[in-house]
C-alpha positions as a Markdown table, in Angstrom:
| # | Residue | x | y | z |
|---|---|---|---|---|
| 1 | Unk | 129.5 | 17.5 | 114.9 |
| 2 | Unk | 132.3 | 16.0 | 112.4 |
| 3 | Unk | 133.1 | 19.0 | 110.5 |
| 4 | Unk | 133.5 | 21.5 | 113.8 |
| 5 | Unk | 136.2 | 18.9 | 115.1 |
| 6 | Unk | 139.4 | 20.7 | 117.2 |
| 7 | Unk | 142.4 | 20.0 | 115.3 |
| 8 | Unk | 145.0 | 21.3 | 117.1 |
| 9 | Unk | 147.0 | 24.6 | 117.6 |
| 10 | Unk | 149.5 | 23.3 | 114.7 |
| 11 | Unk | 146.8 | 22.6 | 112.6 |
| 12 | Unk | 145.1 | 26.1 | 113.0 |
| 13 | Unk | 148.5 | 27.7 | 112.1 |
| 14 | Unk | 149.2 | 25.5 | 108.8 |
| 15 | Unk | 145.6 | 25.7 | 107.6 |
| 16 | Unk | 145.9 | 29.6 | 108.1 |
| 17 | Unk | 149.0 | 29.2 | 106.0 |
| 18 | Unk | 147.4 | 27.5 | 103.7 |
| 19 | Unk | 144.5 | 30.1 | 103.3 |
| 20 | Unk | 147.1 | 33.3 | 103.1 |
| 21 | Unk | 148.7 | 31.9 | 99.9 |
| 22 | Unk | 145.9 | 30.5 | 98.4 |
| 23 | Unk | 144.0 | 33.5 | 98.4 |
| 24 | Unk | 147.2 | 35.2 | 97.2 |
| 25 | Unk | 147.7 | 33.0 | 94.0 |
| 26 | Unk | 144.3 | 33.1 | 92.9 |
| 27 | Unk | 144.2 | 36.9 | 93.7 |
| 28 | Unk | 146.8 | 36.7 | 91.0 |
| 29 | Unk | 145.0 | 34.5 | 88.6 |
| 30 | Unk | 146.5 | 34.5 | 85.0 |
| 31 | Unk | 148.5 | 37.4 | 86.2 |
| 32 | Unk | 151.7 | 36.2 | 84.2 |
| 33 | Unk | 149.4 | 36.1 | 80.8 |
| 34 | Unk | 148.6 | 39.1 | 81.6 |
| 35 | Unk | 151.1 | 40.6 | 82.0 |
| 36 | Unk | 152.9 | 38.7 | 78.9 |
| 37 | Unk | 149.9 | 39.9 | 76.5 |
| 38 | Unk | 149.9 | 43.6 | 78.3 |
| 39 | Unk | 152.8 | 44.6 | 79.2 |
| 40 | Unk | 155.3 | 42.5 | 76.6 |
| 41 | Unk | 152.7 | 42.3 | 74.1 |
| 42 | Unk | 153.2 | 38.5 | 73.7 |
| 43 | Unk | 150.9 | 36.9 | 70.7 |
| 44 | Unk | 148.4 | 33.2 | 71.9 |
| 45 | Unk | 151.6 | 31.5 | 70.9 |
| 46 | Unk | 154.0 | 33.0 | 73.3 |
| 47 | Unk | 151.0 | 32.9 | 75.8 |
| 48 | Unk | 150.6 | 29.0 | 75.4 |
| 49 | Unk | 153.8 | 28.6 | 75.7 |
| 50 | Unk | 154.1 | 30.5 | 79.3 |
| 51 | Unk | 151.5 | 28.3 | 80.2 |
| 52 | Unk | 152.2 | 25.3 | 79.0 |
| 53 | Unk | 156.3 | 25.0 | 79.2 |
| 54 | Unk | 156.1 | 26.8 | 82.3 |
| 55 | Unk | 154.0 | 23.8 | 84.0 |
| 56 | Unk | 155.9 | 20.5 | 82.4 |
| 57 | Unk | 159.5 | 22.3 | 83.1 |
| 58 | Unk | 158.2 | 23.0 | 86.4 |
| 59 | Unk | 157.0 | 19.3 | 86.6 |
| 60 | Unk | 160.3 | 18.2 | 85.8 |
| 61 | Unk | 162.1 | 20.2 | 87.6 |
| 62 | Unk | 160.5 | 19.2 | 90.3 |
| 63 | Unk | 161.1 | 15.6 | 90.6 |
| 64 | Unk | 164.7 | 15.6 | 92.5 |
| 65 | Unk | 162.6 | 17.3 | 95.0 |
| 66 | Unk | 160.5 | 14.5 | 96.1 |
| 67 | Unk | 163.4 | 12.2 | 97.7 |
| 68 | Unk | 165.0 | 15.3 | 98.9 |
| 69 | Unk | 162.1 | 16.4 | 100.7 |
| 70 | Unk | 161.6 | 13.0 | 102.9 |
| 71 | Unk | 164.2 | 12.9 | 104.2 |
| 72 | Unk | 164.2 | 16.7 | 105.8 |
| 73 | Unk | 162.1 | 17.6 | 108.6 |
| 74 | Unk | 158.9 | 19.1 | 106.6 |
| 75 | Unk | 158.4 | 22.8 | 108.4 |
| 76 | Unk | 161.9 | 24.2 | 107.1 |
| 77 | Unk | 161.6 | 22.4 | 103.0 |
| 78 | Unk | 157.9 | 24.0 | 103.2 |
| 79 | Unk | 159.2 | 28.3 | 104.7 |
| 80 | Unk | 162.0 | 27.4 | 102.0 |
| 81 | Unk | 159.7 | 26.9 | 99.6 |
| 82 | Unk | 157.7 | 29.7 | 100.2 |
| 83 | Unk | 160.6 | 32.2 | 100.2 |
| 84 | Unk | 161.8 | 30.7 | 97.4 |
| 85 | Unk | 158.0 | 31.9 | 95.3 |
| 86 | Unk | 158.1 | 34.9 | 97.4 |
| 87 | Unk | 161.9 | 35.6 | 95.5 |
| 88 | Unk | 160.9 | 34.4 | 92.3 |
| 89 | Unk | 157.4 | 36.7 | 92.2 |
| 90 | Unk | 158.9 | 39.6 | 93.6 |
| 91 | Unk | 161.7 | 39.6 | 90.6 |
| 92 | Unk | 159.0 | 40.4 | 88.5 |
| 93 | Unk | 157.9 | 44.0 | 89.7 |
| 94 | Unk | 161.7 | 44.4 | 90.4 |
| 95 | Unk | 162.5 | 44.2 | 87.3 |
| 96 | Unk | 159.3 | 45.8 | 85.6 |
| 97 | Unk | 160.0 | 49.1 | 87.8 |
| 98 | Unk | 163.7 | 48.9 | 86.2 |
| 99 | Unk | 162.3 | 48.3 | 82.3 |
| 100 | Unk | 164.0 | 45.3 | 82.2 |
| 101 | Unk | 161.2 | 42.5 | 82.3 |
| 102 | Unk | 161.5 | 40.2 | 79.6 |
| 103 | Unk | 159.2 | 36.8 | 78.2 |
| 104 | Unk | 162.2 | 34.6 | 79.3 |
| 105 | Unk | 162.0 | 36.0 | 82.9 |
| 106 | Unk | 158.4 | 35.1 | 83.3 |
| 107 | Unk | 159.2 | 31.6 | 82.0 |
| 108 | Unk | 161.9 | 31.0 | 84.6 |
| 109 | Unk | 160.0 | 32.2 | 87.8 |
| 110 | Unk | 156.6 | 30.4 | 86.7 |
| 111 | Unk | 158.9 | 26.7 | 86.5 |
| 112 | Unk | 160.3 | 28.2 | 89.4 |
| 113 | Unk | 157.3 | 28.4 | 91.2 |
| 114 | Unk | 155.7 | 25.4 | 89.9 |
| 115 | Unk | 158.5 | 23.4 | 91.0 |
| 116 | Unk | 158.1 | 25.3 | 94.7 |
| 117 | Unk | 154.8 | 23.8 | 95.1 |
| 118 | Unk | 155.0 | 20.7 | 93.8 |
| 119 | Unk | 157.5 | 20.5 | 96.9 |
| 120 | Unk | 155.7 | 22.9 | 99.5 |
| 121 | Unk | 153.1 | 20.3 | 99.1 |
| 122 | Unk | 155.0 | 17.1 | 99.2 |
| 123 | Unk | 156.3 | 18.3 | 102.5 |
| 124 | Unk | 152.9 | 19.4 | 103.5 |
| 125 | Unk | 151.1 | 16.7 | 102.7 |
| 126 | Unk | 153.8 | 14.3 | 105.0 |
| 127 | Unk | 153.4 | 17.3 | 107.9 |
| 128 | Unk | 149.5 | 17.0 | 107.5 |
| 129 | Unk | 149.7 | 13.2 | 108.4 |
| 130 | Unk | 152.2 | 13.7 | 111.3 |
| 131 | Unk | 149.7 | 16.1 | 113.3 |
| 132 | Unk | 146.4 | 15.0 | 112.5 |
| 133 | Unk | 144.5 | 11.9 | 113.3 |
| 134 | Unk | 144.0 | 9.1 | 111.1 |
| 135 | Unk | 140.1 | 9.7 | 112.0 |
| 136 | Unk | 140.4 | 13.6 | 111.3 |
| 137 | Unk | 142.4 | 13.7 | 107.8 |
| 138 | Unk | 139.1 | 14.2 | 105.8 |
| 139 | Unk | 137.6 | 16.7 | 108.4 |
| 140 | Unk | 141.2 | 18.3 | 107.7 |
| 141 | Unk | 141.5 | 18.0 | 104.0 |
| 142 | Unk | 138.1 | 19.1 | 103.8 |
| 143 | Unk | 138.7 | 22.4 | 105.3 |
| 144 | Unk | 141.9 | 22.9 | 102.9 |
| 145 | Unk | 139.6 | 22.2 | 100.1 |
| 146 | Unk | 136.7 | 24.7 | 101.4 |
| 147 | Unk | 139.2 | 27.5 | 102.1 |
| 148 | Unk | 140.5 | 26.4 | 98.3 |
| 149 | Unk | 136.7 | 27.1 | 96.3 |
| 150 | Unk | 136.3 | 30.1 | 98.6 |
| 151 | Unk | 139.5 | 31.5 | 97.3 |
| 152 | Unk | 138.6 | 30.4 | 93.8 |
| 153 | Unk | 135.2 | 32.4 | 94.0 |
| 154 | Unk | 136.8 | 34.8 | 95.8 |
| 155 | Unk | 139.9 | 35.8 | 94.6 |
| 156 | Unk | 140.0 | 36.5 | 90.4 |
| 157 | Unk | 137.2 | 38.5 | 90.6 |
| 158 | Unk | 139.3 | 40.7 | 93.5 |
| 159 | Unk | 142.1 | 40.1 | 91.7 |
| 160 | Unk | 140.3 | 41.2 | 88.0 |
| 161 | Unk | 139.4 | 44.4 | 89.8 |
| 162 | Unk | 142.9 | 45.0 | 90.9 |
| 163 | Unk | 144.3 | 44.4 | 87.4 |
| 164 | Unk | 141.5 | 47.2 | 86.4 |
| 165 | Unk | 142.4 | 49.8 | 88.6 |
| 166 | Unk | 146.8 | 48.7 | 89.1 |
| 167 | Unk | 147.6 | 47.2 | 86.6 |
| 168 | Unk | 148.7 | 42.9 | 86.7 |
| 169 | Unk | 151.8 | 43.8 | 88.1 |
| 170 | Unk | 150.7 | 44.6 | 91.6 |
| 171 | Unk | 148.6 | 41.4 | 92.0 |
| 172 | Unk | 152.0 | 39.4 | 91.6 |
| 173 | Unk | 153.4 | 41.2 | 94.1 |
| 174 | Unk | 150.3 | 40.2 | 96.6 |
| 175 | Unk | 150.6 | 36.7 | 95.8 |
| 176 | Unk | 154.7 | 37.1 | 96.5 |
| 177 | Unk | 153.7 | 38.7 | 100.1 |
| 178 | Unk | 151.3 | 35.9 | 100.6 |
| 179 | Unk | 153.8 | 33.2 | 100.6 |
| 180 | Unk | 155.9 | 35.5 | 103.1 |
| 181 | Unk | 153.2 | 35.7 | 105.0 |
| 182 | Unk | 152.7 | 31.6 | 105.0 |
| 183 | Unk | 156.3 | 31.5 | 106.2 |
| 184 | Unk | 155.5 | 33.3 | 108.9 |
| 185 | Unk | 152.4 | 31.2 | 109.7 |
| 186 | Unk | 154.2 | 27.8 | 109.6 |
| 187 | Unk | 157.3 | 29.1 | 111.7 |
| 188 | Unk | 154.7 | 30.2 | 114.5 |
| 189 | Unk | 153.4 | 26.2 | 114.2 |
| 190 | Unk | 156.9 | 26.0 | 116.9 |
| 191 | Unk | 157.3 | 22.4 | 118.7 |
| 192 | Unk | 159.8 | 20.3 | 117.9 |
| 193 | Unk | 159.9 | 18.1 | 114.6 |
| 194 | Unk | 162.0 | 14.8 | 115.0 |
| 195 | Unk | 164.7 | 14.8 | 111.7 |
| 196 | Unk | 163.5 | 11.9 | 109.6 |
| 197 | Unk | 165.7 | 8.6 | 109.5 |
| 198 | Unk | 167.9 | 7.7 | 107.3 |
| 199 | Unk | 169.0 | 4.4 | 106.9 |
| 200 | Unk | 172.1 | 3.2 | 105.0 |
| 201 | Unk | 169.7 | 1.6 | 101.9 |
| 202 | Unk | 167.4 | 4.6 | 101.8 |
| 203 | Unk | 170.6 | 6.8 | 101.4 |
| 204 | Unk | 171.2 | 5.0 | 98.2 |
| 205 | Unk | 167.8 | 4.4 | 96.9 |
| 206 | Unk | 168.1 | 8.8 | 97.7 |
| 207 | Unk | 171.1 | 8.7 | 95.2 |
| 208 | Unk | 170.5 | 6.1 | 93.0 |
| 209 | Unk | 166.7 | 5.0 | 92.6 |
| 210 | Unk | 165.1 | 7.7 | 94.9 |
| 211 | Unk | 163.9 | 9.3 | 92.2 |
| 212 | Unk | 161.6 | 7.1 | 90.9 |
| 213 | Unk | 160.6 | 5.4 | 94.3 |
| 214 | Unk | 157.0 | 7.6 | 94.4 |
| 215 | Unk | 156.3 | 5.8 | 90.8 |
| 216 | Unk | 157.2 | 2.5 | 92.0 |
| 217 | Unk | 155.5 | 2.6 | 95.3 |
| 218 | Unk | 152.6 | 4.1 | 93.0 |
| 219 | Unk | 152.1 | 1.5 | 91.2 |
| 220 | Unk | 152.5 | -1.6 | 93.2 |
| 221 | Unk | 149.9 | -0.5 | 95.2 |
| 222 | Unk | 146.4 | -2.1 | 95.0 |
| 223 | Unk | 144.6 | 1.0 | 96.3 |
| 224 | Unk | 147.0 | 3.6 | 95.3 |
| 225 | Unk | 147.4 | 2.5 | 91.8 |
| 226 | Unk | 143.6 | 2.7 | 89.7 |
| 227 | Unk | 142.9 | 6.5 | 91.7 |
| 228 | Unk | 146.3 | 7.3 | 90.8 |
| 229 | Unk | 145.2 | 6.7 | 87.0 |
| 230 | Unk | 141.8 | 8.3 | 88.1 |
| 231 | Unk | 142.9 | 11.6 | 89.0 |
| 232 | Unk | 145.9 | 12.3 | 86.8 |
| 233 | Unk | 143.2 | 11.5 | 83.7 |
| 234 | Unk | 140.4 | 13.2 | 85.4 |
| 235 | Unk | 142.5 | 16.3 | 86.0 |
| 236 | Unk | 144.4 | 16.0 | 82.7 |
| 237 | Unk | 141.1 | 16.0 | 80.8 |
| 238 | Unk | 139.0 | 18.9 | 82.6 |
| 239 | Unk | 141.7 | 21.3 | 82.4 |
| 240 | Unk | 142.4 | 20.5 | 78.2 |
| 241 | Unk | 139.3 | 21.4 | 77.5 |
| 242 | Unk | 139.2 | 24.8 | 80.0 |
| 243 | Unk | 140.7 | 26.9 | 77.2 |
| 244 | Unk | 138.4 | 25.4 | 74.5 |
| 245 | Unk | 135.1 | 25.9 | 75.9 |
| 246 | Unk | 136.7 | 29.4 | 76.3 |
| 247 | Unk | 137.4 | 30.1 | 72.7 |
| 248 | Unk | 133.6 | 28.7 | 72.0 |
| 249 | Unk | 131.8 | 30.9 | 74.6 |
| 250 | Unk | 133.9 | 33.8 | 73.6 |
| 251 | Unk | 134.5 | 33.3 | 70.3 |
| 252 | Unk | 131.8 | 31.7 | 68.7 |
| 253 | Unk | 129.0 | 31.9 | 70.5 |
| 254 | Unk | 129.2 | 35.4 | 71.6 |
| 255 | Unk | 129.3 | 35.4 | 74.7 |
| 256 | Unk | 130.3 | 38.5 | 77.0 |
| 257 | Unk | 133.4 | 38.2 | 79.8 |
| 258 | Unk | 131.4 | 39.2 | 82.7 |
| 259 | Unk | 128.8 | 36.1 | 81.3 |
| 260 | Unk | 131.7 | 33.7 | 81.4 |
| 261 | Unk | 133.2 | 34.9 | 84.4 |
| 262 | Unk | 129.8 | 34.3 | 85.8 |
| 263 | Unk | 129.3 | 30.7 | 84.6 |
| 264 | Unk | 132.9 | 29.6 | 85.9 |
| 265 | Unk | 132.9 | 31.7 | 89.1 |
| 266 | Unk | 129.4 | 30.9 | 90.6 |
| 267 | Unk | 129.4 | 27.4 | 90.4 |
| 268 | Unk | 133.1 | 27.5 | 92.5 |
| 269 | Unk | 129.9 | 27.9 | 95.5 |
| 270 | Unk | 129.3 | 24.1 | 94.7 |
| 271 | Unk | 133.1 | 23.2 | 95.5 |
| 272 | Unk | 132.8 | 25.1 | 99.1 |
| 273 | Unk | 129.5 | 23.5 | 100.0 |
| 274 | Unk | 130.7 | 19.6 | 98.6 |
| 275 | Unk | 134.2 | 20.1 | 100.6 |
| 276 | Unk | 131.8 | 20.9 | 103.9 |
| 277 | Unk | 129.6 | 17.6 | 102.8 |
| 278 | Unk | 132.4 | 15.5 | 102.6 |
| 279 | Unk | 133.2 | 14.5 | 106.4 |
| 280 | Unk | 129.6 | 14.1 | 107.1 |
| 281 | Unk | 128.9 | 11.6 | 104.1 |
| 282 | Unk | 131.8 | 9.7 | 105.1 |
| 283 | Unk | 130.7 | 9.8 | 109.0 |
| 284 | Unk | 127.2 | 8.1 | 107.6 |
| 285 | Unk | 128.7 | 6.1 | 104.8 |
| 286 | Unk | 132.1 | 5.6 | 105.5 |
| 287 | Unk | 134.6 | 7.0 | 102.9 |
| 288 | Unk | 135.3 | 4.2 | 100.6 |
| 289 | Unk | 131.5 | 4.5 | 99.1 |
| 290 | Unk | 131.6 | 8.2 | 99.3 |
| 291 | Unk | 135.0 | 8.3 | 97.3 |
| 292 | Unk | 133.5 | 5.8 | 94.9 |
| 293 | Unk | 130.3 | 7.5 | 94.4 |
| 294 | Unk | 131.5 | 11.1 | 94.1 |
| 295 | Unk | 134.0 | 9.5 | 91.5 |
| 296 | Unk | 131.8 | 8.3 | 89.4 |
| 297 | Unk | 129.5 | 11.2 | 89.6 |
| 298 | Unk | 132.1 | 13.4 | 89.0 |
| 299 | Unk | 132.4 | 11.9 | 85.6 |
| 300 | Unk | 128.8 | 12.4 | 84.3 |
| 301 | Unk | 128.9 | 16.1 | 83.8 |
| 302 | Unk | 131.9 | 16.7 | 81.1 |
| 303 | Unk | 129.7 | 16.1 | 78.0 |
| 304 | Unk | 127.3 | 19.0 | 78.8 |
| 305 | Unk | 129.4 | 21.8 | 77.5 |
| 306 | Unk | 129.9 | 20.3 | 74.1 |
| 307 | Unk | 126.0 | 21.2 | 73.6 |
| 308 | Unk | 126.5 | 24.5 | 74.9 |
| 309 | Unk | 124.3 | 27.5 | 72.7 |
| 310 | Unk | 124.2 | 30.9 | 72.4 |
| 311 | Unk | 121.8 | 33.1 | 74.9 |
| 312 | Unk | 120.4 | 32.4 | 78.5 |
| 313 | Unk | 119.8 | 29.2 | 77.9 |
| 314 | Unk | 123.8 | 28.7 | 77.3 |
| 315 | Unk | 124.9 | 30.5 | 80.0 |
| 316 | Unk | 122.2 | 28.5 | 82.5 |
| 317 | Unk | 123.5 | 25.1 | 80.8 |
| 318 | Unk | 127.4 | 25.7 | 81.6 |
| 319 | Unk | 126.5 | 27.1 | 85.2 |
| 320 | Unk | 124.3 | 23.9 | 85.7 |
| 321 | Unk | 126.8 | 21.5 | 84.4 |
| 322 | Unk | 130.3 | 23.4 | 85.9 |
| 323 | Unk | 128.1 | 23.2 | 90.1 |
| 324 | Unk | 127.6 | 19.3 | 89.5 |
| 325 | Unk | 131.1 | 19.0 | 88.5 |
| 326 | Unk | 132.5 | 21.3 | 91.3 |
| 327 | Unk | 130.3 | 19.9 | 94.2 |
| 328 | Unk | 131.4 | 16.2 | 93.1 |
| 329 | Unk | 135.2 | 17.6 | 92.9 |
| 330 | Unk | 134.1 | 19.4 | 96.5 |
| 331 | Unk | 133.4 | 16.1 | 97.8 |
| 332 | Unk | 135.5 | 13.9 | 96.1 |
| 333 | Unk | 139.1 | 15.9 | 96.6 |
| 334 | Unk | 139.1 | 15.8 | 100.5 |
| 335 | Unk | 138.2 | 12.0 | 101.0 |
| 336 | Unk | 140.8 | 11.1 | 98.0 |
| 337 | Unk | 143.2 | 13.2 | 99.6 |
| 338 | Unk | 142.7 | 11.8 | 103.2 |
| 339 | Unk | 142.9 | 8.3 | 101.8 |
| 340 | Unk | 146.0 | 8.4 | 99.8 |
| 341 | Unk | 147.5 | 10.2 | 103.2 |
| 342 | Unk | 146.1 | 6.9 | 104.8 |
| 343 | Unk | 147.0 | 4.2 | 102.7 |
| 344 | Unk | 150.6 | 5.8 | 101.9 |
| 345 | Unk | 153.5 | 4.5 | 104.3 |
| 346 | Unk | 154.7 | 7.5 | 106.6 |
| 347 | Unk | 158.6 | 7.1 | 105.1 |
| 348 | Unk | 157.5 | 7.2 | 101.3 |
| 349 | Unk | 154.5 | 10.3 | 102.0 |
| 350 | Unk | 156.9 | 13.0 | 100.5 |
| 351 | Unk | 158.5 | 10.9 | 97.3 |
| 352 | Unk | 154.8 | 10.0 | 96.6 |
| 353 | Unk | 152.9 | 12.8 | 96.5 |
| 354 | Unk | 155.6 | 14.4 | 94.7 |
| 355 | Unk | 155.5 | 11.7 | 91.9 |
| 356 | Unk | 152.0 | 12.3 | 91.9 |
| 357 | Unk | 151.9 | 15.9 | 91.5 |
| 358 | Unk | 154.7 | 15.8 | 88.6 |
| 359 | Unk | 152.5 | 13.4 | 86.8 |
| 360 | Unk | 149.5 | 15.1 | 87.3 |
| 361 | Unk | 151.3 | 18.7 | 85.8 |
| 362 | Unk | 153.0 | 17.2 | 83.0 |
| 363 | Unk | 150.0 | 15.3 | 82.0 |
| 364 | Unk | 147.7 | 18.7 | 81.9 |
| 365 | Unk | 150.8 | 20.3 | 79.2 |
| 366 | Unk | 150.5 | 17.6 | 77.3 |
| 367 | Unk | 147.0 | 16.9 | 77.3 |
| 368 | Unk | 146.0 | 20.4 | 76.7 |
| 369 | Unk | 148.7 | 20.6 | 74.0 |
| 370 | Unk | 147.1 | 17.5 | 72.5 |
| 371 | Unk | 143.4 | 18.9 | 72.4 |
| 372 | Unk | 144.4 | 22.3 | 71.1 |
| 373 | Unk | 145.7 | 19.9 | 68.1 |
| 374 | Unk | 142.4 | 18.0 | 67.9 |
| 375 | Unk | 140.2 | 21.4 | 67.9 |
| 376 | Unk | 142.3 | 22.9 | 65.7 |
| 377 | Unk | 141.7 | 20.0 | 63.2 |
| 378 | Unk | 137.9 | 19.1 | 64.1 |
| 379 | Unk | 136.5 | 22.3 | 66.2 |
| 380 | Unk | 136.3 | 23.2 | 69.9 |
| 381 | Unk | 132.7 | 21.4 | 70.5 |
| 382 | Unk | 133.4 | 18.3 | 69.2 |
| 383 | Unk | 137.8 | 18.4 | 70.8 |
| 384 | Unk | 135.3 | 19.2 | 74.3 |
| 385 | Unk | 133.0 | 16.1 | 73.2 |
| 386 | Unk | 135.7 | 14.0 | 73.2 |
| 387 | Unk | 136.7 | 14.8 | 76.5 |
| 388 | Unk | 133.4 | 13.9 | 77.6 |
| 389 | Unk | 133.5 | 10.6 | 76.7 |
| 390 | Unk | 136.6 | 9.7 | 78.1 |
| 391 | Unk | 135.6 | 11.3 | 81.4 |
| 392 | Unk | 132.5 | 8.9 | 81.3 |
| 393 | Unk | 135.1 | 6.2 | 81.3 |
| 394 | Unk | 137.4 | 7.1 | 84.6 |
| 395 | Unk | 135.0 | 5.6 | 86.9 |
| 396 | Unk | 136.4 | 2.2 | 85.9 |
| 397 | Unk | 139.9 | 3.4 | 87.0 |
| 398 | Unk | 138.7 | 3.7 | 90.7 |
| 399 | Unk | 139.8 | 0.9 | 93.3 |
| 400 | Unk | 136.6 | -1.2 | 93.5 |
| 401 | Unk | 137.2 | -2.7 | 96.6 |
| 402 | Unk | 138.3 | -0.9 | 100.1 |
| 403 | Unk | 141.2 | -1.9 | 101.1 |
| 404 | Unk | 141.0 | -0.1 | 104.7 |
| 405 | Unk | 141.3 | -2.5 | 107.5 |
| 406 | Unk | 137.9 | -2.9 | 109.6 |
| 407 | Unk | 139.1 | -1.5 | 112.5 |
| 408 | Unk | 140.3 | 1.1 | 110.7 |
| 409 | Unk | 137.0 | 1.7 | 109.2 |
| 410 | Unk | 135.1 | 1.8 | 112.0 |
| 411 | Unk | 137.7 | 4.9 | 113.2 |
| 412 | Unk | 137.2 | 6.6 | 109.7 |
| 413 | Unk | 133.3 | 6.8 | 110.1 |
| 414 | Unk | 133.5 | 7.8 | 114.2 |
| 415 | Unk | 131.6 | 11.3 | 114.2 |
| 416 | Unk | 133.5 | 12.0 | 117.3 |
């Protein structure tokens, strides 16, 4: 069957990579607020901050990174990256054993590690291509994005339970071990990786225009171009509203933590059973329709929270709406993710999922900065209606036409 297809011995070793450090971070889930409101006793303002600076510095940071990373063989950038977050986390307990952890501390290692993975996955992304199959990047991107919703339901409950009984501290230094571990995993991948070219004019679009080569390329193409728009907008929206519905579920409407870890960490189930959909749907379909359709479903659910009421019939309401949202993402993020893989030119893979990824962050701090204005002003419920409507209007921003040669087509929707 599609999804049990053999991968390969190198992908075995980076997907268990993958699933060491995943499970790590979102063992460590909010740690850094945590630890901020705990330990520091930071107000909501320092705490918005943390969150918010540290993901646009890290954004920006990040963007030398993208044309530095394709033109280095990808299994060294991504171990460096990973004990580059395994420094950075580890300061933190180093420094909280010594009394000398301070706000500005945790602002440096979170940009720090936000700018690690927007490059651990710029390189990954390029290896991912370079092993794997055209045919097999959605059975492959599909298990990433399974092992990713299993983490999620996983993990900040385990992690919660930790922070219970050790305090936040020790989950950070979990989610430091994990991306030792992940260094370990990718340096057992072994084999030889060729050292990328580098030709005379892409050493001066490196030091002059190599920076914004992933926005260019971005742009100018046909296919790459309206999902680009799609996602960063899709992604940008859902996670402005996140800490709203919050503050209305726990704030106004009463309702209990364990009820609203319940109603954002059951329907995490949908993601895990969408991700192991996906390469069967595309098999029968092929993936252009499937992309399109889970797209455009994906949009349809946003609006339900903004009617959200007290009681059972709440709680059922945000469960219901959060599994259609999650099982649409579950289906929709592998066969996006295989396609822009596909439809991206092997030379530009790095620079444009960088580009991507430092549009997509920056556009979540600004956007949730921008709807934390807009409730402040009109209320959480009608900030989250808002949101809704927009969402309702993303499905136009997806390419209407598939622009995957035939022959190519025909290889995408091969269950063998």
């Amino acid at each position: 069957m599609v999804a049990r297809r053999r991968l390969g011995r190198r992908f075995g070793w980076l997907w268990a990579a993958y699933a060491v450090s995943t499970f790590g971070t979102r063992l460590a889930f909010d740690a850094f607020a945590l630890i901020a409101i705990l330990v520091l006793h930071a107000g909501p303002a320092e705490v918005s901050v943390l969150a918010a600076a540290g993901l646009a510095v890290g954004a920006v940071v990040a963007v030398p990174l993208g044309p530095w990373v394709e033109f280095r063989r990808k299994r060294p950038v991504m171990v460096a990256m990973d004990l580059t977050r395994f420094v950075a986390l580890m300061s933190v307990p180093a420094a909280y054993a010594l009394g000398l952890l301070g706000f500005v501390q945790l602002l440096v290692v979170s940009v720090v590690v936000g700018a690690a993975d927007i490059a651990f996955n710029a390189a990954g992304g390029a290896y991912l291509k370079a092993i794997v199959r055209p045919e097999d990047l959605v059975v492959a991107s599909g298990r990433f994005e399974s092992t990713n919703w299993t983490a999620t339901v996983l993990g900040p409950p385990l992690g919660t339970a930790a922070i219970g009984f050790f305090g936040p501290v020790l989950t950070v230094v979990t989610d430091a071990v994990s991306h030792l571990l992940s260094a370990a995993g990718i340096r057992a991948i072994g084999g030889h990786e060729p050292q990328p070219a580098r030709a005379g004019t892409k050493e001066v679009r490196l030091r002059f225009g190599g920076l914004f080569e992933g926005w260019r390329y971005i742009l100018a193409h046909p296919a790459l171009r309206p999902l680009f728009l799609n996602t960063v907008l899709v992604s940008g929206l859902i996670m402005a509203t996140s800490p709203l519905l919050a503050v209305l579920m726990l704030g106004d409407l009463g309702f209990a933590p364990w009820q609203y870890g319940l109603a954002f960490g059951l329907p995490c189930v949908g993601g895990i059973i969408g991700s192991r959909l996906a390469p069967r749907l595309v098999a029968r379909f092929g993936r252009h329709t499937v992309m399109l359709t889970a797209g455009t479903l994906r949009a349809c659910w946003s609006l339900g929270p903004a009617f959200v009421v007290p009681g059972v019939a709440g709680l059922v309401l945000v469960i219901v709406v959060e599994f259609g949202l999650i099982t649409c993402m579950g289906v929709f993020n592998p066969v996006f993710a295989a396609y822009r893989l596909d439809r991206t030119a092997t030379d530009r893979v790095a620079r444009t999922l960088s580009a991507w990824s430092v549009t997509s962050k920056a556009t979540v701090a600004v956007m949730t900065g921008l709807w934390g204005l807009l409730a402040g002003i009109t209320g959480p419920r009608v900030a989250i209606a808002v949101a809704g409507l927009l969402m309702l209007l993303t499905p136009f921003l997806l390419p209407r036409h598939d622009h995957t040669p035939h022959h190519e087509r025909d290889l995408a929707r091969s269950p063998t």
